[in-house]
Short mmCIF file of N, CA and C in Angstrom, two decimals:
data_model
loop_
_atom_site.label_atom_id
_atom_site.label_comp_id
_atom_site.label_asym_id
_atom_site.label_seq_id
_atom_site.Cartn_x
_atom_site.Cartn_y
_atom_site.Cartn_z
N MET A 1 -0.50 12.06 -3.91
CA MET A 1 -0.68 11.79 -2.80
C MET A 1 0.68 11.75 -2.00
N ASN A 2 0.87 11.89 -0.88
CA ASN A 2 2.08 12.11 0.28
C ASN A 2 1.44 11.66 1.45
N LYS A 3 2.65 11.63 2.29
CA LYS A 3 2.68 11.17 3.44
C LYS A 3 1.43 12.18 4.21
N GLU A 4 1.75 13.26 4.10
CA GLU A 4 0.72 14.56 4.33
C GLU A 4 -0.79 14.19 4.40
N ASP A 5 -1.08 13.55 3.13
CA ASP A 5 -2.26 13.30 2.92
C ASP A 5 -2.90 12.03 3.66
N LEU A 6 -1.81 11.27 3.95
CA LEU A 6 -2.22 10.05 4.85
C LEU A 6 -2.41 10.54 6.45
N ASN A 7 -1.83 11.50 6.44
CA ASN A 7 -2.04 11.77 7.81
C ASN A 7 -3.43 12.38 8.03
N GLN A 8 -4.12 12.71 7.10
CA GLN A 8 -5.45 13.34 7.23
C GLN A 8 -6.42 12.02 7.06
N LEU A 9 -6.21 11.16 6.74
CA LEU A 9 -7.18 10.03 6.78
C LEU A 9 -7.77 9.76 8.20
N PRO A 10 -8.95 9.63 8.09
CA PRO A 10 -9.92 9.57 9.37
C PRO A 10 -9.71 8.46 10.09
N LYS A 11 -9.69 8.22 11.32
CA LYS A 11 -9.25 7.19 12.30
C LYS A 11 -9.99 6.04 11.83
N ALA A 12 -11.32 5.99 11.44
CA ALA A 12 -12.33 4.99 10.86
C ALA A 12 -11.64 4.40 9.81
N VAL A 13 -10.66 4.88 9.02
CA VAL A 13 -10.22 4.31 7.76
C VAL A 13 -8.84 3.68 8.13
N THR A 14 -7.86 4.45 8.98
CA THR A 14 -6.77 3.89 9.57
C THR A 14 -7.00 2.34 10.54
N ASP A 15 -8.14 2.82 11.37
CA ASP A 15 -8.31 1.48 11.92
C ASP A 15 -8.39 0.11 11.28
N THR A 16 -8.79 0.36 9.96
CA THR A 16 -8.84 -1.14 8.82
C THR A 16 -7.59 -1.63 8.38
N PHE A 17 -6.23 -0.74 8.65
CA PHE A 17 -5.10 -1.10 7.88
C PHE A 17 -4.75 -2.39 8.70
N LYS A 18 -5.05 -3.57 8.32
CA LYS A 18 -4.54 -4.89 9.17
C LYS A 18 -4.42 -5.87 7.88
N GLN A 19 -3.45 -6.97 7.77
CA GLN A 19 -3.40 -8.10 7.09
C GLN A 19 -4.79 -8.70 7.14
N PRO A 20 -4.92 -9.63 5.94
CA PRO A 20 -4.15 -9.64 4.95
C PRO A 20 -4.68 -8.89 3.76
N PHE A 21 -5.00 -7.64 3.96
CA PHE A 21 -5.56 -6.50 2.91
C PHE A 21 -4.47 -5.63 2.40
N VAL A 22 -4.52 -5.25 1.23
CA VAL A 22 -3.82 -4.27 0.71
C VAL A 22 -4.45 -3.19 0.33
N PHE A 23 -4.20 -2.24 0.48
CA PHE A 23 -5.05 -0.94 0.70
C PHE A 23 -4.55 0.36 -0.70
N LEU A 24 -5.50 0.95 -1.65
CA LEU A 24 -5.31 1.27 -2.42
C LEU A 24 -5.50 2.67 -2.21
N ILE A 25 -4.82 3.91 -1.81
CA ILE A 25 -5.60 4.78 -1.18
C ILE A 25 -5.04 6.02 -2.18
N PHE A 26 -6.01 7.02 -2.90
CA PHE A 26 -6.23 7.82 -3.94
C PHE A 26 -6.68 8.86 -3.05
N PRO A 27 -6.65 10.12 -3.88
CA PRO A 27 -6.96 11.57 -3.12
C PRO A 27 -8.42 11.33 -2.58
N GLU A 28 -9.48 10.71 -2.99
CA GLU A 28 -10.66 10.79 -2.77
C GLU A 28 -11.45 9.44 -2.76
N LEU A 29 -10.50 8.60 -2.27
CA LEU A 29 -11.42 6.99 -2.08
C LEU A 29 -10.03 6.24 -1.78
N VAL A 30 -10.50 5.43 -0.86
CA VAL A 30 -9.41 4.14 -0.26
C VAL A 30 -10.31 2.87 -0.51
N GLN A 31 -9.28 2.08 -0.99
CA GLN A 31 -10.17 0.47 -1.85
C GLN A 31 -8.88 -0.41 -1.00
N HIS A 32 -9.63 -1.64 -1.18
CA HIS A 32 -8.88 -2.78 -0.26
C HIS A 32 -9.15 -3.84 -1.03
N PHE A 33 -8.08 -4.73 -1.25
CA PHE A 33 -8.26 -6.34 -1.86
C PHE A 33 -7.82 -7.35 -0.80
N PRO A 34 -7.93 -8.70 -0.78
CA PRO A 34 -7.49 -9.44 -0.03
C PRO A 34 -6.55 -9.69 -0.68
N ALA A 35 -5.19 -10.21 -0.05
CA ALA A 35 -4.00 -10.98 -0.26
C ALA A 35 -3.79 -11.88 0.41
N ARG A 36 -4.51 -12.69 1.01
CA ARG A 36 -4.26 -13.86 1.91
C ARG A 36 -3.19 -14.82 1.46
N ASN A 37 -2.37 -15.15 2.21
CA ASN A 37 -1.48 -16.50 1.79
C ASN A 37 -0.54 -15.67 0.38
N TRP A 38 -0.51 -14.45 0.06
CA TRP A 38 0.42 -13.86 -1.24
C TRP A 38 1.82 -14.11 -0.74
N SER A 39 2.62 -15.01 -1.89
CA SER A 39 4.17 -14.41 -1.48
C SER A 39 4.52 -13.28 -1.70
N GLN A 40 5.55 -12.86 -1.41
CA GLN A 40 5.83 -11.42 -1.69
C GLN A 40 6.39 -11.28 -3.45
N LYS A 41 6.69 -12.17 -3.99
CA LYS A 41 6.76 -12.31 -5.39
C LYS A 41 5.45 -12.03 -5.94
N GLN A 42 4.09 -12.73 -5.56
CA GLN A 42 2.77 -12.20 -5.74
C GLN A 42 2.84 -11.04 -5.52
N LEU A 43 3.06 -10.27 -4.30
CA LEU A 43 2.91 -8.83 -4.05
C LEU A 43 3.34 -7.89 -4.89
N MET A 44 4.83 -8.38 -5.03
CA MET A 44 5.15 -7.13 -6.42
C MET A 44 4.82 -7.39 -7.38
N ALA A 45 4.10 -8.69 -7.89
CA ALA A 45 3.56 -8.57 -9.27
C ALA A 45 2.63 -7.68 -9.57
N LYS A 46 1.74 -7.70 -8.30
CA LYS A 46 0.61 -6.77 -8.29
C LYS A 46 1.10 -5.34 -7.78
N LEU A 47 1.86 -5.25 -7.34
CA LEU A 47 2.10 -3.64 -7.26
C LEU A 47 2.68 -2.89 -8.79
N HIS A 48 3.37 -3.76 -9.26
CA HIS A 48 4.10 -3.65 -10.85
C HIS A 48 2.63 -3.41 -11.71
N GLU A 49 1.68 -4.28 -11.55
CA GLU A 49 0.61 -4.27 -12.24
C GLU A 49 -0.34 -2.97 -12.00
N ILE A 50 -0.54 -2.25 -10.74
CA ILE A 50 -1.01 -1.40 -10.10
C ILE A 50 -0.39 0.06 -10.59
N LEU A 51 0.99 -0.09 -10.04
CA LEU A 51 1.84 1.20 -10.41
C LEU A 51 3.00 1.12 -11.48
N GLY A 52 3.13 0.20 -11.93
CA GLY A 52 3.93 0.32 -13.07
C GLY A 52 5.38 -0.58 -12.83
N GLU A 53 6.13 -0.16 -13.79
CA GLU A 53 7.47 -0.78 -13.74
C GLU A 53 8.41 -0.35 -12.71
N THR A 54 8.23 0.98 -12.29
CA THR A 54 9.04 1.54 -11.19
C THR A 54 8.28 1.67 -10.12
N VAL A 55 8.73 0.86 -8.74
CA VAL A 55 8.03 1.32 -7.56
C VAL A 55 8.72 1.88 -6.36
N TYR A 56 8.42 2.58 -5.85
CA TYR A 56 9.43 3.48 -4.69
C TYR A 56 8.56 2.98 -3.54
N PHE A 57 9.18 2.31 -2.38
CA PHE A 57 9.02 2.12 -1.15
C PHE A 57 9.50 3.10 -0.30
N ASP A 58 8.27 2.96 0.94
CA ASP A 58 8.52 4.26 1.77
C ASP A 58 7.85 3.67 3.09
N HIS A 59 7.85 4.28 4.55
CA HIS A 59 7.07 4.00 5.49
C HIS A 59 6.51 4.94 6.08
N TRP A 60 5.21 4.74 6.53
CA TRP A 60 4.38 5.72 6.96
C TRP A 60 3.68 5.22 8.36
N GLN A 61 3.83 5.47 9.51
CA GLN A 61 3.38 5.15 10.73
C GLN A 61 3.69 3.53 10.74
N GLY A 62 4.77 3.12 10.80
CA GLY A 62 5.00 1.85 10.80
C GLY A 62 4.38 0.73 9.73
N TYR A 63 4.04 1.43 8.83
CA TYR A 63 3.54 0.74 7.50
C TYR A 63 4.35 0.69 6.47
N LEU A 64 4.18 -0.19 5.58
CA LEU A 64 5.01 -0.31 4.13
C LEU A 64 4.04 0.45 3.19
N ILE A 65 4.62 1.31 2.26
CA ILE A 65 3.64 2.21 1.68
C ILE A 65 4.53 1.95 0.48
N ALA A 66 3.84 1.99 -1.13
CA ALA A 66 4.43 2.06 -2.35
C ALA A 66 3.72 2.92 -3.45
N LYS A 67 4.47 3.54 -3.93
CA LYS A 67 4.06 4.38 -4.81
C LYS A 67 5.14 4.62 -6.23
N ASN A 68 4.43 5.30 -7.20
CA ASN A 68 5.25 5.60 -8.29
C ASN A 68 5.57 6.86 -8.74
N ALA A 69 6.00 7.52 -9.88
CA ALA A 69 6.67 8.92 -9.92
C ALA A 69 5.13 9.63 -10.03
N ASP A 70 4.28 9.22 -10.38
CA ASP A 70 3.22 10.24 -10.40
C ASP A 70 2.59 10.44 -9.23
N GLU A 71 3.04 9.66 -8.50
CA GLU A 71 2.38 9.91 -6.76
C GLU A 71 0.73 10.14 -6.55
N ALA A 72 0.17 9.40 -7.63
CA ALA A 72 -1.54 9.89 -7.57
C ALA A 72 -2.10 8.82 -6.93
N LEU A 73 -1.43 7.54 -6.59
CA LEU A 73 -2.01 6.61 -5.21
C LEU A 73 -0.69 6.26 -4.76
N ILE A 74 -1.20 5.82 -3.67
CA ILE A 74 -0.45 4.92 -2.34
C ILE A 74 -0.95 3.96 -1.92
N VAL A 75 -0.02 2.71 -2.14
CA VAL A 75 -0.49 1.23 -2.14
C VAL A 75 0.23 1.38 -0.63
N LEU A 76 -0.81 0.77 0.44
CA LEU A 76 -0.34 0.42 1.59
C LEU A 76 -0.28 -0.97 1.99
N ILE A 77 0.93 -1.58 2.52
CA ILE A 77 0.62 -3.04 2.78
C ILE A 77 1.21 -3.50 4.15
N PRO A 78 0.16 -3.72 5.01
CA PRO A 78 0.03 -4.16 6.46
C PRO A 78 0.88 -5.30 6.49
N GLY A 79 1.86 -5.47 7.39
CA GLY A 79 2.39 -6.35 7.72
C GLY A 79 3.85 -6.86 7.26
N TYR A 80 4.34 -5.76 6.24
CA TYR A 80 5.50 -6.10 5.90
C TYR A 80 6.54 -4.86 6.18
N GLU A 81 7.67 -5.13 6.43
CA GLU A 81 8.76 -4.02 6.30
C GLU A 81 9.22 -3.73 5.39
N THR A 82 9.52 -4.66 4.47
CA THR A 82 9.93 -4.58 3.14
C THR A 82 9.39 -5.39 2.13
N LEU A 83 9.53 -5.72 0.71
CA LEU A 83 9.18 -6.83 -0.27
C LEU A 83 10.37 -6.90 -1.21
N THR A 84 10.49 -7.86 -1.53
CA THR A 84 11.64 -8.38 -2.47
C THR A 84 10.71 -9.48 -3.45
N ASN A 85 11.43 -9.58 -4.53
CA ASN A 85 10.70 -10.56 -5.32
C ASN A 85 11.34 -11.80 -5.66
N ASP A 86 11.67 -12.21 -4.39
CA ASP A 86 12.02 -13.48 -3.84
C ASP A 86 10.93 -14.39 -3.50
#
């Protein structure tokens, strides 16, 4: 998955990208889960659980996205510009 793939998502999907949800974007599937009142530390722990030890951050259309070296999955995190373990 890359930014070009994200650009191909239907508007009906991108319109749902809102807090307090985190979105898991696979090539053929978009899933989400609630992250209400989660701290940045909790979000980082979940990202490591999903993506592994090394997480790369980038931005797409104003959203923070995370991925790993495999790039089979992109995690979109609305409402954040950056994340730290603090």
